[in-house]
């Protein structure tokens, strides 16, 4: 084989190595950029998501242990007690929607620095949507109580999102004024099943409180919630 041919072969091989090396480098760089973007986005919305999770956990505890739903039988407090409770769920759905956007869920679940928060949000969403708990008839999944389907969670989250710069959630006043027209179709079944007698013993709410506590721990890197 002539020196010219050998040189051409070597040059071609080197070119391939360089090309594939660049592809691999570009792939790693893009992955790192995506991971960095996920971490930065979580840091941007960490505090409002923490506030929403802590607020819902507090209301969950009040329902389970402090008789909060007794206010549903007090005419002058009934609507505020109901809408205040639903608003705390809506806030969590809203900030989750803002955090994930349309395409970011898998990115958050795969990056090691955001995975724990993504896993906690996934477990909360799954718990609220599953029909295996809180059944009045164990053999009949349609008798499950206090269930909010994924589609309902997503719809509520989308309605809560205010497309400002940066995005934010509706205030309680805005939520309350819009509830009957916009939110009630998605909360109707859940709201109707909130009962002062039976809800405090809900298996779903007990597990929800545990999962929310875990989410708060993952989010509270600055020890805001003591």
XYZ file of C-alpha atoms in Angstrom:
226
model
C 0.000 0.000 0.000
C 1.443 3.352 -0.982
C 2.226 6.106 1.455
C -0.460 8.242 -0.179
C -3.141 5.612 0.405
C -1.976 5.025 3.968
C -2.050 8.765 4.672
C -5.572 9.001 3.253
C -6.775 6.094 5.374
C -5.201 7.558 8.507
C -6.656 10.977 7.765
C -10.101 9.448 7.248
C -9.877 7.507 10.497
C -8.788 10.581 12.415
C -11.651 12.544 10.854
C -14.154 9.902 11.969
C -12.749 9.872 15.486
C -12.957 13.653 15.671
C -16.504 13.644 14.272
C -17.796 10.996 16.662
C -15.925 12.604 19.541
C -17.621 15.923 18.763
C -21.029 14.227 18.592
C -20.441 12.577 21.972
C -19.195 15.843 23.469
C -22.138 17.785 22.081
C -24.512 15.152 23.474
C -22.973 15.377 26.933
C -23.024 19.161 26.785
C -26.688 19.240 25.807
C -27.513 16.839 28.630
C -25.627 19.007 31.115
C -27.402 22.110 29.793
C -30.796 20.433 30.236
C -29.917 19.332 33.759
C -28.699 22.809 34.653
C -31.902 24.319 33.279
C -33.971 21.927 35.422
C -32.002 22.808 38.551
C -32.283 26.533 37.868
C -36.014 26.268 37.267
C -36.553 24.323 40.489
C -34.553 26.928 42.422
C -36.659 29.691 40.848
C -39.938 28.178 42.033
C -38.723 26.335 45.124
C -40.109 28.803 47.665
C -43.677 29.160 46.305
C -43.891 25.397 45.802
C -42.644 24.923 49.370
C -45.245 27.394 50.657
C -48.002 25.567 48.756
C -46.927 22.136 50.027
C -46.605 23.353 53.610
C -49.982 25.112 53.446
C -51.761 22.031 52.130
C -50.028 19.836 54.702
C -51.163 22.157 57.471
C -54.776 22.085 56.270
C -54.612 18.293 55.894
C -53.471 18.034 59.506
C -56.236 20.394 60.654
C -58.816 18.260 58.877
C -57.492 14.979 60.257
C -56.703 16.032 63.824
C -58.340 19.346 64.692
C -61.921 19.030 63.423
C -61.506 21.744 60.793
C -64.324 20.452 58.583
C -66.799 21.230 61.357
C -66.819 24.702 59.820
C -68.681 23.219 56.842
C -71.703 23.147 59.159
C -71.318 26.821 60.150
C -73.259 28.879 57.573
C -71.181 32.057 57.850
C -67.906 30.093 57.573
C -68.921 27.273 55.242
C -67.907 28.722 51.888
C -64.587 30.107 53.100
C -63.723 26.803 54.795
C -64.538 24.858 51.635
C -62.876 27.194 49.128
C -59.862 27.732 51.379
C -59.293 23.973 51.470
C -59.730 23.566 47.714
C -57.473 26.559 47.081
C -54.617 24.839 48.908
C -54.908 21.837 46.607
C -55.195 24.157 43.605
C -52.062 26.061 44.599
C -50.010 22.873 44.699
C -51.350 21.840 41.284
C -50.720 25.337 39.948
C -47.091 25.583 41.048
C -46.469 22.060 39.808
C -47.826 23.076 36.425
C -45.632 26.192 36.403
C -42.576 24.178 37.428
C -43.010 21.476 34.814
C -44.520 23.509 32.014
C -45.492 21.368 29.043
C -42.360 19.329 28.451
C -40.142 19.352 31.554
C -41.531 16.478 33.637
C -39.122 13.793 32.363
C -36.195 16.174 32.677
C -36.998 16.750 36.348
C -37.447 13.027 36.984
C -34.077 12.119 35.448
C -31.741 14.774 36.830
C -30.254 13.668 40.155
C -30.530 17.136 41.707
C -34.260 17.474 40.974
C -35.345 13.813 41.001
C -36.336 13.678 44.677
C -38.735 16.615 44.278
C -40.103 15.203 41.015
C -40.621 11.806 42.650
C -42.471 13.381 45.581
C -44.753 15.371 43.261
C -45.380 12.239 41.189
C -46.284 10.226 44.294
C -48.678 12.925 45.507
C -50.392 13.116 42.131
C -50.659 9.344 41.950
C -52.064 9.058 45.490
C -54.788 11.588 44.762
C -55.723 9.847 41.505
C -55.681 6.182 42.561
C -59.006 4.451 43.255
C -57.606 1.731 45.539
C -57.952 3.736 48.755
C -60.904 5.125 50.701
C -63.478 2.815 49.112
C -66.789 2.413 50.878
C -67.066 -0.961 49.103
C -63.633 -2.647 48.790
C -64.790 -4.592 45.718
C -66.109 -1.546 43.845
C -63.556 1.025 42.600
C -66.321 3.527 41.842
C -66.964 3.926 45.573
C -63.561 5.484 46.220
C -63.653 8.849 47.954
C -61.598 12.052 47.833
C -60.048 11.159 44.493
C -58.828 13.832 42.063
C -57.951 12.343 38.689
C -54.768 13.354 36.915
C -56.799 15.150 34.265
C -58.580 17.120 36.982
C -55.283 17.965 38.673
C -53.838 19.167 35.385
C -56.908 21.218 34.497
C -56.932 22.904 37.903
C -53.199 23.600 37.636
C -53.637 25.153 34.203
C -56.453 27.378 35.463
C -54.365 28.481 38.450
C -51.440 29.554 36.284
C -51.210 33.273 35.543
C -49.003 33.888 32.498
C -47.174 36.892 33.863
C -43.390 37.304 33.841
C -42.507 35.268 35.805
C -45.603 33.024 35.912
C -47.544 32.952 39.182
C -50.655 31.416 40.700
C -54.014 33.050 41.212
C -54.596 34.689 44.588
C -57.254 33.253 46.880
C -59.565 36.177 46.123
C -59.337 35.506 42.377
C -59.781 31.766 42.909
C -62.877 32.327 45.067
C -64.456 34.742 42.580
C -63.808 32.362 39.665
C -64.571 29.124 41.469
C -68.189 28.550 40.463
C -67.621 29.219 36.771
C -64.153 27.763 36.163
C -62.993 25.478 38.966
C -66.135 23.810 40.298
C -66.461 21.297 37.391
C -63.031 19.874 38.261
C -63.449 19.924 42.039
C -67.131 18.948 42.168
C -66.821 15.294 43.228
C -63.961 15.882 45.665
C -65.681 18.890 47.263
C -68.963 17.027 47.689
C -67.171 14.220 49.558
C -65.559 16.451 52.178
C -67.459 15.405 55.267
C -66.835 16.399 58.906
C -67.635 12.872 60.115
C -65.806 10.594 57.668
C -63.023 12.650 56.072
C -60.751 12.913 59.162
C -60.231 9.129 59.061
C -59.359 9.118 55.340
C -56.487 6.803 54.445
C -55.749 9.012 51.441
C -55.391 12.155 53.521
C -53.184 10.373 56.052
C -50.801 9.263 53.315
C -51.025 12.672 51.648
C -49.848 14.351 54.845
C -46.855 12.007 54.978
C -45.936 12.658 51.333
C -46.309 16.423 51.727
C -43.976 16.343 54.727
C -41.411 14.555 52.566
C -41.814 17.113 49.776
C -41.347 19.961 52.242
C -38.129 18.378 53.499
C -36.785 18.104 49.940
C -37.694 21.685 49.079
C -36.704 23.375 52.340
C -32.959 23.618 51.715
C -32.787 26.941 53.589
C -34.815 25.633 56.566
C -37.620 28.144 56.012
C -40.211 25.781 57.532
C -39.240 24.861 61.081
